[in-house]
């Protein structure tokens, strides 16, 4: 049982709201995409309109990465999106941060600095231990409640995600609530059910495939992207050195054996590409699987047209499609066709669910719209599809409340 904003008496309450506004950053340090900020507007405006005093907690990038940096641009953009002033303080749990939080009035909002500026936030803890980290121990005393809306980071058991709800009452925000509603009840969606597994998150995708095939949740799995390349190699196809080297460099070589075990066990439900597109003389060139390997230096960059026709036929009869990851290197105009057409066909399926923050922004750019649900989470959505409980969601569970609700016959 998880409490939501419906269970929170917001007025005059100081609420720490963990959001996931981790965004692509342009070379000049500005936000390159604000989709993740827009996703949290409902939760934040509701809290502010109901008279909450809101302290926003979030991370941006990973230590050492080019996109690691301050949340100051995020605060500016949130102010535009919310249509009200949003303060920013370059502190997360120090005296300056606590003062900024304490001085909030009803309906005020402050963005605290990137939680990952502090080393403990990039470690994973169980909730009790997380509650004793510097961030939680120092900030929790100025908070009356904690709202977690950061579904896209809910697969991490980092302090800002799991530590607070053990010491202050925890609630799911509106994004978290809707993601859990949709992704937590996949087994109730109409059949036949098709999973499209693309992109480059190969180990996660193979986990999902095992899980949904074993539980008989999937009628077909359509492979695309790097995931498909691993399955093709597992099936004995010679994709050439350029594709194999990439898989090896990513550390995914062992996944070929797992893909091969999956094909042995469930090959009749796993669809592999029939052709691929390579870069030849600077243009897209499609090769049937039986015409492989490609020429020296050519890599499989997209699925080809006969694969698309084959996948589109399967999607025509589907009741539900769940998609994760692009079909090819969609950033390159020559290789966006697979992603555009495959996702386009998926919009015609009665229930269509898309996982992955990066995929979602790609689709917007390609003008492909009309899905039943587009998840804010990539890794988090994949982990939910394997039915693993996400640590940040478990941390919000209130076993005591669930029991008393049952006692009351609710
Ligand atoms: C994401 O963008 O995947 C989430 O914000 C989590 O970030 P992380 O993968 O760096 O933990
Ligand atoms: Mg990630």
Short mmCIF file of C-alpha atoms and ligand atoms in Angstrom, two decimals:
data_model
loop_
_atom_site.label_atom_id
_atom_site.label_comp_id
_atom_site.label_asym_id
_atom_site.label_seq_id
_atom_site.Cartn_x
_atom_site.Cartn_y
_atom_site.Cartn_z
CA UNK A 1 0.00 0.00 0.00
CA UNK A 2 1.44 3.31 -1.10
CA UNK A 3 0.04 6.67 -0.11
CA UNK A 4 -0.44 9.28 -2.82
CA UNK A 5 -1.00 13.04 -2.83
CA UNK A 6 -4.66 12.26 -2.12
CA UNK A 7 -3.56 11.09 1.34
CA UNK A 8 -1.45 14.17 2.12
CA UNK A 9 -2.77 17.20 3.93
CA UNK A 10 -0.66 19.62 1.92
CA UNK A 11 -1.46 23.11 3.18
CA UNK A 12 1.36 24.58 5.24
CA UNK A 13 3.35 21.35 4.95
CA UNK A 14 7.02 21.42 4.02
CA UNK A 15 7.47 18.70 1.42
CA UNK A 16 10.71 17.34 -0.03
CA UNK A 17 9.86 16.29 -3.58
CA UNK A 18 12.28 13.96 -5.34
CA UNK A 19 11.87 14.35 -9.09
CA UNK A 20 13.89 12.99 -12.00
CA UNK A 21 14.84 15.95 -14.15
CA UNK A 22 18.11 14.42 -15.29
CA UNK A 23 18.30 15.90 -18.80
CA UNK A 24 20.54 16.16 -21.82
CA UNK A 25 22.77 19.23 -21.45
CA UNK A 26 23.94 21.38 -24.40
CA UNK A 27 27.57 22.45 -24.82
CA UNK A 28 26.81 25.86 -23.32
CA UNK A 29 25.44 24.23 -20.14
CA UNK A 30 21.77 24.88 -20.93
CA UNK A 31 19.08 22.21 -20.99
CA UNK A 32 18.88 20.49 -24.38
CA UNK A 33 15.48 18.93 -23.62
CA UNK A 34 12.93 19.73 -20.93
CA UNK A 35 10.62 16.72 -21.33
CA UNK A 36 11.45 15.35 -17.90
CA UNK A 37 10.77 18.71 -16.26
CA UNK A 38 7.40 18.97 -18.00
CA UNK A 39 6.49 15.50 -16.74
CA UNK A 40 6.64 16.73 -13.12
CA UNK A 41 4.61 19.90 -13.62
CA UNK A 42 1.35 18.27 -12.48
CA UNK A 43 2.79 17.04 -9.20
CA UNK A 44 4.59 20.29 -8.42
CA UNK A 45 1.71 22.61 -9.33
CA UNK A 46 -0.73 20.52 -7.38
CA UNK A 47 1.44 20.69 -4.26
CA UNK A 48 1.97 24.44 -4.67
CA UNK A 49 -1.67 25.21 -5.42
CA UNK A 50 -2.70 23.24 -2.37
CA UNK A 51 -0.45 25.48 -0.25
CA UNK A 52 2.56 23.21 0.10
CA UNK A 53 6.09 24.48 0.78
CA UNK A 54 8.11 22.60 -1.78
CA UNK A 55 11.82 21.71 -1.73
CA UNK A 56 12.81 19.95 -4.94
CA UNK A 57 15.49 17.25 -4.81
CA UNK A 58 17.05 15.80 -7.96
CA UNK A 59 20.24 14.65 -9.63
CA UNK A 60 21.82 15.73 -12.91
CA UNK A 61 24.29 13.38 -14.60
CA UNK A 62 26.89 11.19 -12.98
CA UNK A 63 30.13 12.35 -11.33
CA UNK A 64 32.80 12.70 -14.01
CA UNK A 65 30.32 12.94 -16.87
CA UNK A 66 29.97 15.93 -19.20
CA UNK A 67 26.34 16.33 -18.16
CA UNK A 68 27.15 16.42 -14.45
CA UNK A 69 26.29 19.85 -13.11
CA UNK A 70 24.14 22.32 -11.26
CA UNK A 71 20.35 22.34 -11.14
CA UNK A 72 20.27 26.11 -11.56
CA UNK A 73 19.11 25.94 -15.24
CA UNK A 74 16.47 23.42 -14.19
CA UNK A 75 15.10 25.85 -11.58
CA UNK A 76 14.79 28.59 -14.23
CA UNK A 77 12.98 26.28 -16.61
CA UNK A 78 10.69 24.99 -13.88
CA UNK A 79 9.75 28.55 -13.08
CA UNK A 80 8.69 29.08 -16.73
CA UNK A 81 6.79 25.81 -16.81
CA UNK A 82 5.01 26.37 -13.50
CA UNK A 83 4.33 30.03 -14.24
CA UNK A 84 5.53 31.12 -10.80
CA UNK A 85 8.85 32.01 -9.18
CA UNK A 86 11.08 29.06 -8.33
CA UNK A 87 14.12 29.70 -6.18
CA UNK A 88 17.39 27.86 -6.43
CA UNK A 89 20.01 27.43 -3.71
CA UNK A 90 23.48 26.04 -4.35
CA UNK A 91 23.29 23.74 -1.35
CA UNK A 92 21.55 20.45 -0.71
CA UNK A 93 21.55 19.78 3.04
CA UNK A 94 23.90 22.34 4.63
CA UNK A 95 22.77 25.20 6.88
CA UNK A 96 22.14 27.31 3.75
CA UNK A 97 19.87 24.61 2.34
CA UNK A 98 17.99 24.16 5.61
CA UNK A 99 17.55 27.94 5.94
CA UNK A 100 16.17 28.13 2.40
CA UNK A 101 13.69 25.36 3.17
CA UNK A 102 12.68 26.84 6.54
CA UNK A 103 12.01 30.23 5.00
CA UNK A 104 9.48 28.86 2.45
CA UNK A 105 5.92 30.17 2.69
CA UNK A 106 2.81 28.31 1.57
CA UNK A 107 2.98 27.94 -2.24
CA UNK A 108 6.75 28.62 -2.44
CA UNK A 109 9.20 26.37 -4.25
CA UNK A 110 12.97 26.02 -4.01
CA UNK A 111 15.25 23.73 -6.02
CA UNK A 112 18.12 22.36 -3.95
CA UNK A 113 21.47 21.56 -5.58
CA UNK A 114 22.26 18.29 -7.41
CA UNK A 115 22.10 15.50 -4.83
CA UNK A 116 24.99 13.75 -6.54
CA UNK A 117 27.38 16.57 -5.61
CA UNK A 118 27.69 14.51 -2.42
CA UNK A 119 29.50 11.21 -2.62
CA UNK A 120 26.99 9.13 -0.65
CA UNK A 121 24.28 9.87 -3.17
CA UNK A 122 26.12 7.89 -5.78
CA UNK A 123 26.14 4.80 -3.55
CA UNK A 124 23.33 2.36 -2.91
CA UNK A 125 22.04 1.56 0.58
CA UNK A 126 19.14 -0.19 2.21
CA UNK A 127 16.58 2.33 3.43
CA UNK A 128 17.59 2.26 7.11
CA UNK A 129 21.22 2.87 6.32
CA UNK A 130 20.27 5.49 3.71
CA UNK A 131 18.39 7.34 6.43
CA UNK A 132 21.72 7.83 8.24
CA UNK A 133 23.52 9.42 5.28
CA UNK A 134 24.47 13.09 5.55
CA UNK A 135 21.78 14.17 3.09
CA UNK A 136 18.88 12.49 4.85
CA UNK A 137 20.07 12.98 8.42
CA UNK A 138 20.56 16.73 7.87
CA UNK A 139 17.62 17.54 5.64
CA UNK A 140 14.85 15.33 7.02
CA UNK A 141 14.48 17.42 10.20
CA UNK A 142 13.22 20.41 8.15
CA UNK A 143 10.73 18.31 6.14
CA UNK A 144 7.22 17.29 7.21
CA UNK A 145 6.69 14.92 4.30
CA UNK A 146 8.52 13.33 1.38
CA UNK A 147 7.04 12.84 -2.08
CA UNK A 148 8.78 10.58 -4.55
CA UNK A 149 7.86 11.38 -8.15
CA UNK A 150 11.16 10.14 -9.62
CA UNK A 151 9.94 6.95 -11.25
CA UNK A 152 12.79 7.08 -13.77
CA UNK A 153 15.35 6.76 -10.96
CA UNK A 154 13.33 4.37 -8.79
CA UNK A 155 15.58 1.42 -9.68
CA UNK A 156 18.39 3.07 -7.69
CA UNK A 157 18.55 2.64 -3.93
CA UNK A 158 20.34 5.93 -3.40
CA UNK A 159 19.76 8.05 -0.27
CA UNK A 160 17.46 10.68 -1.80
CA UNK A 161 15.30 7.87 -3.19
CA UNK A 162 15.05 5.39 -0.33
CA UNK A 163 16.29 7.17 2.81
CA UNK A 164 13.64 9.80 3.50
CA UNK A 165 10.50 7.65 3.73
CA UNK A 166 11.90 5.75 6.71
CA UNK A 167 12.09 8.99 8.72
CA UNK A 168 9.33 11.23 7.31
CA UNK A 169 5.95 10.12 5.88
CA UNK A 170 6.40 9.15 2.23
CA UNK A 171 3.98 9.57 -0.70
CA UNK A 172 4.01 8.78 -4.40
CA UNK A 173 3.70 11.80 -6.70
CA UNK A 174 1.44 11.83 -9.76
CA UNK A 175 4.12 10.62 -12.20
CA UNK A 176 5.07 7.77 -9.90
CA UNK A 177 1.43 6.89 -9.40
CA UNK A 178 0.57 6.70 -13.10
CA UNK A 179 3.73 4.78 -13.99
CA UNK A 180 3.01 2.19 -11.29
CA UNK A 181 -0.61 1.94 -12.45
CA UNK A 182 0.33 1.20 -16.05
CA UNK A 183 3.56 -0.77 -15.72
CA UNK A 184 2.34 -2.68 -12.66
CA UNK A 185 -0.65 -4.17 -14.47
CA UNK A 186 0.78 -5.26 -17.83
CA UNK A 187 -0.67 -8.77 -17.32
CA UNK A 188 -4.17 -7.28 -17.54
CA UNK A 189 -3.65 -5.68 -20.96
CA UNK A 190 -5.31 -7.18 -24.09
CA UNK A 191 -3.70 -10.12 -25.88
CA UNK A 192 -1.91 -11.05 -28.05
CA UNK A 193 0.90 -9.16 -26.36
CA UNK A 194 4.05 -8.21 -28.23
CA UNK A 195 7.27 -6.93 -26.72
CA UNK A 196 9.65 -4.95 -28.93
CA UNK A 197 13.14 -4.99 -27.48
CA UNK A 198 15.57 -2.63 -29.18
CA UNK A 199 18.28 -0.22 -28.16
CA UNK A 200 21.58 -1.03 -26.53
CA UNK A 201 20.56 -2.15 -23.03
CA UNK A 202 21.26 -5.77 -23.93
CA UNK A 203 21.52 -7.47 -20.51
CA UNK A 204 18.35 -5.72 -19.24
CA UNK A 205 16.47 -6.61 -22.42
CA UNK A 206 17.46 -10.27 -22.15
CA UNK A 207 16.29 -10.25 -18.51
CA UNK A 208 12.94 -8.87 -19.64
CA UNK A 209 12.68 -11.46 -22.42
CA UNK A 210 13.36 -14.36 -20.02
CA UNK A 211 10.93 -13.06 -17.49
CA UNK A 212 7.98 -12.37 -19.79
CA UNK A 213 8.44 -15.58 -21.80
CA UNK A 214 8.70 -17.74 -18.68
CA UNK A 215 5.56 -16.16 -17.25
CA UNK A 216 3.77 -16.51 -20.55
CA UNK A 217 3.15 -12.77 -20.72
CA UNK A 218 4.54 -12.41 -24.26
CA UNK A 219 3.14 -13.92 -27.44
CA UNK A 220 5.99 -12.52 -29.50
CA UNK A 221 9.23 -10.70 -28.88
CA UNK A 222 10.45 -8.58 -31.77
CA UNK A 223 14.15 -7.83 -31.56
CA UNK A 224 15.71 -4.66 -32.94
CA UNK A 225 18.73 -2.43 -32.40
CA UNK A 226 21.84 -3.84 -30.73
CA UNK A 227 19.62 -6.41 -28.97
CA UNK A 228 18.76 -7.88 -32.38
CA UNK A 229 22.42 -7.94 -33.38
CA UNK A 230 23.22 -10.06 -30.32
CA UNK A 231 20.37 -12.46 -31.16
CA UNK A 232 21.46 -12.70 -34.80
CA UNK A 233 25.00 -13.65 -33.76
CA UNK A 234 23.53 -16.15 -31.26
CA UNK A 235 21.56 -17.60 -34.18
CA UNK A 236 24.78 -18.16 -36.14
CA UNK A 237 24.61 -15.11 -38.43
CA UNK A 238 27.95 -13.50 -39.32
CA UNK A 239 27.26 -9.77 -38.81
CA UNK A 240 30.88 -8.84 -39.55
CA UNK A 241 33.62 -7.43 -37.35
CA UNK A 242 32.29 -3.90 -36.98
CA UNK A 243 29.05 -5.06 -35.29
CA UNK A 244 30.76 -7.80 -33.27
CA UNK A 245 33.51 -5.47 -32.06
CA UNK A 246 30.91 -3.02 -30.77
CA UNK A 247 29.14 -5.76 -28.79
CA UNK A 248 32.47 -6.95 -27.42
CA UNK A 249 33.53 -3.40 -26.43
CA UNK A 250 30.24 -2.86 -24.59
CA UNK A 251 31.05 -5.94 -22.50
CA UNK A 252 28.03 -7.81 -23.91
CA UNK A 253 29.85 -10.82 -25.33
CA UNK A 254 28.44 -13.19 -22.69
CA UNK A 255 24.94 -12.08 -23.63
CA UNK A 256 25.31 -14.03 -26.87
CA UNK A 257 25.18 -17.29 -24.89
CA UNK A 258 22.15 -16.10 -22.94
CA UNK A 259 20.43 -15.10 -26.19
CA UNK A 260 21.22 -18.52 -27.59
CA UNK A 261 19.70 -20.26 -24.53
CA UNK A 262 16.60 -18.12 -24.98
CA UNK A 263 16.35 -19.09 -28.64
CA UNK A 264 16.63 -22.78 -27.68
CA UNK A 265 13.88 -22.44 -25.08
CA UNK A 266 11.49 -20.00 -26.79
CA UNK A 267 12.73 -19.58 -30.38
CA UNK A 268 9.21 -19.86 -31.79
CA UNK A 269 8.19 -16.67 -30.00
CA UNK A 270 11.30 -14.58 -30.73
CA UNK A 271 11.42 -12.73 -34.06
CA UNK A 272 14.81 -11.80 -35.52
CA UNK A 273 15.53 -9.30 -38.30
CA UNK A 274 15.45 -10.68 -41.86
CA UNK A 275 17.60 -7.86 -43.17
CA UNK A 276 19.76 -5.04 -41.84
CA UNK A 277 20.90 -1.64 -43.09
CA UNK A 278 24.57 -0.68 -43.34
CA UNK A 279 26.41 2.47 -44.37
CA UNK A 280 27.77 1.87 -47.88
CA UNK A 281 29.18 4.78 -49.89
CA UNK A 282 27.59 7.17 -47.38
CA UNK A 283 24.07 5.90 -47.96
CA UNK A 284 21.73 3.37 -46.45
CA UNK A 285 22.19 -0.04 -48.00
CA UNK A 286 20.04 -3.00 -47.01
CA UNK A 287 21.31 -6.56 -46.90
CA UNK A 288 19.29 -9.73 -46.40
CA UNK A 289 20.51 -11.89 -43.54
CA UNK A 290 21.61 -14.55 -46.03
CA UNK A 291 23.78 -11.99 -47.84
CA UNK A 292 25.80 -11.33 -44.68
CA UNK A 293 28.54 -10.68 -43.62
CA UNK A 294 28.65 -7.11 -44.91
CA UNK A 295 31.80 -5.60 -46.38
CA UNK A 296 34.79 -4.82 -44.20
CA UNK A 297 34.02 -2.01 -41.72
CA UNK A 298 30.24 -2.04 -42.28
CA UNK A 299 28.04 -2.39 -39.19
CA UNK A 300 24.33 -3.19 -38.89
CA UNK A 301 22.85 0.24 -38.10
CA UNK A 302 19.13 -0.42 -38.47
CA UNK A 303 16.65 -3.14 -39.27
CA UNK A 304 15.75 -3.39 -42.97
CA UNK A 305 12.53 -3.06 -44.99
CA UNK A 306 11.57 -6.75 -45.12
CA UNK A 307 12.03 -7.00 -41.37
CA UNK A 308 9.75 -3.98 -41.00
CA UNK A 309 7.09 -5.53 -43.21
CA UNK A 310 7.32 -8.76 -41.17
CA UNK A 311 7.12 -6.93 -37.80
CA UNK A 312 4.27 -4.72 -39.04
CA UNK A 313 2.25 -7.82 -39.95
CA UNK A 314 2.71 -9.22 -36.44
CA UNK A 315 1.71 -5.88 -34.88
CA UNK A 316 -1.50 -5.74 -36.96
CA UNK A 317 -3.04 -8.48 -34.82
CA UNK A 318 -1.64 -7.39 -31.47
CA UNK A 319 -3.82 -6.27 -28.54
CA UNK A 320 -0.89 -4.80 -26.64
CA UNK A 321 2.60 -3.74 -27.59
CA UNK A 322 5.31 -2.82 -25.11
CA UNK A 323 8.35 -1.18 -26.65
CA UNK A 324 11.76 -0.30 -25.34
CA UNK A 325 14.74 1.14 -27.18
CA UNK A 326 15.17 2.34 -30.77
CA UNK A 327 15.35 -0.02 -33.77
CA UNK A 328 18.57 1.52 -35.05
CA UNK A 329 20.87 4.51 -34.98
CA UNK A 330 17.96 6.93 -35.33
CA UNK A 331 20.20 9.98 -34.71
CA UNK A 332 21.47 9.45 -38.26
CA UNK A 333 18.83 10.29 -40.92
CA UNK A 334 19.82 7.24 -42.95
CA UNK A 335 19.03 4.89 -40.09
CA UNK A 336 15.91 6.37 -38.53
CA UNK A 337 13.55 4.41 -40.80
CA UNK A 338 13.33 1.34 -38.55
CA UNK A 339 12.49 3.33 -35.43
CA UNK A 340 10.05 5.61 -37.24
CA UNK A 341 8.13 2.79 -38.93
CA UNK A 342 8.18 0.25 -36.12
CA UNK A 343 7.02 2.75 -33.50
CA UNK A 344 4.60 4.24 -36.01
CA UNK A 345 3.02 0.81 -36.51
CA UNK A 346 2.83 0.38 -32.73
CA UNK A 347 0.62 3.47 -32.39
CA UNK A 348 -2.07 1.49 -34.24
CA UNK A 349 -2.17 -1.25 -31.57
CA UNK A 350 -5.05 -0.80 -29.07
CA UNK A 351 -2.71 -0.63 -26.05
CA UNK A 352 0.79 0.71 -26.72
CA UNK A 353 3.28 1.28 -23.93
CA UNK A 354 6.68 2.87 -24.52
CA UNK A 355 9.55 2.65 -22.04
CA UNK A 356 12.63 4.81 -21.99
CA UNK A 357 13.30 8.49 -21.56
CA UNK A 358 15.71 8.68 -24.49
CA UNK A 359 13.39 6.80 -26.82
CA UNK A 360 10.55 9.14 -25.90
CA UNK A 361 12.49 12.24 -26.92
CA UNK A 362 13.59 10.56 -30.15
CA UNK A 363 9.97 9.77 -30.99
CA UNK A 364 8.90 13.33 -30.42
CA UNK A 365 11.63 14.47 -32.79
CA UNK A 366 10.53 11.93 -35.41
CA UNK A 367 6.95 13.11 -34.98
CA UNK A 368 5.68 9.68 -33.90
CA UNK A 369 2.88 10.19 -31.41
CA UNK A 370 -0.29 8.53 -30.16
CA UNK A 371 0.81 5.86 -27.67
CA UNK A 372 -1.37 4.81 -24.74
CA UNK A 373 1.47 5.44 -22.28
CA UNK A 374 4.99 6.80 -22.65
CA UNK A 375 7.05 6.03 -19.58
CA UNK A 376 9.49 8.57 -18.16
CA UNK A 377 11.79 5.70 -17.22
CA UNK A 378 14.25 3.60 -19.22
CA UNK A 379 16.10 1.30 -16.83
CA UNK A 380 13.32 1.67 -14.26
CA UNK A 381 10.64 0.65 -16.76
CA UNK A 382 12.68 -2.36 -17.88
CA UNK A 383 13.16 -3.46 -14.30
CA UNK A 384 9.44 -3.15 -13.63
CA UNK A 385 8.69 -5.29 -16.67
CA UNK A 386 10.69 -8.12 -15.12
CA UNK A 387 8.37 -7.74 -12.11
CA UNK A 388 11.23 -6.85 -9.80
CA UNK A 389 10.08 -4.46 -7.12
CA UNK A 390 11.89 -1.16 -7.53
CA UNK A 391 13.80 -0.16 -4.37
CA UNK A 392 12.41 3.37 -4.23
CA UNK A 393 8.88 2.01 -4.57
CA UNK A 394 9.41 -0.57 -1.81
CA UNK A 395 10.68 2.24 0.40
CA UNK A 396 7.30 3.99 0.02
CA UNK A 397 5.35 0.89 1.04
CA UNK A 398 3.72 1.26 4.43
CA UNK A 399 3.11 -2.28 5.68
CA UNK A 400 1.53 -0.99 8.89
CA UNK A 401 -1.00 1.10 6.94
CA UNK A 402 -1.77 -1.76 4.57
CA UNK A 403 -2.58 -4.01 7.52
CA UNK A 404 -4.81 -1.43 9.20
CA UNK A 405 -6.58 -0.75 5.90
CA UNK A 406 -7.31 -4.46 5.66
CA UNK A 407 -8.54 -4.51 9.25
CA UNK A 408 -10.89 -1.71 8.36
CA UNK A 409 -12.18 -3.70 5.45
CA UNK A 410 -10.95 -1.18 2.82
C1 LIG B 1 18.25 8.03 -15.86
O1 LIG B 1 18.39 9.02 -16.57
O2 LIG B 1 18.41 6.87 -16.27
C2 LIG B 1 17.82 8.25 -14.46
O3 LIG B 1 17.75 9.61 -14.17
C3 LIG B 1 18.76 7.57 -13.50
O4 LIG B 1 20.05 8.06 -13.72
P1 LIG B 1 21.27 7.07 -13.60
O5 LIG B 1 21.08 6.03 -14.68
O6 LIG B 1 22.50 7.91 -13.80
O7 LIG B 1 21.22 6.45 -12.25
MG1 LIG B 2 20.20 5.62 -16.79
#
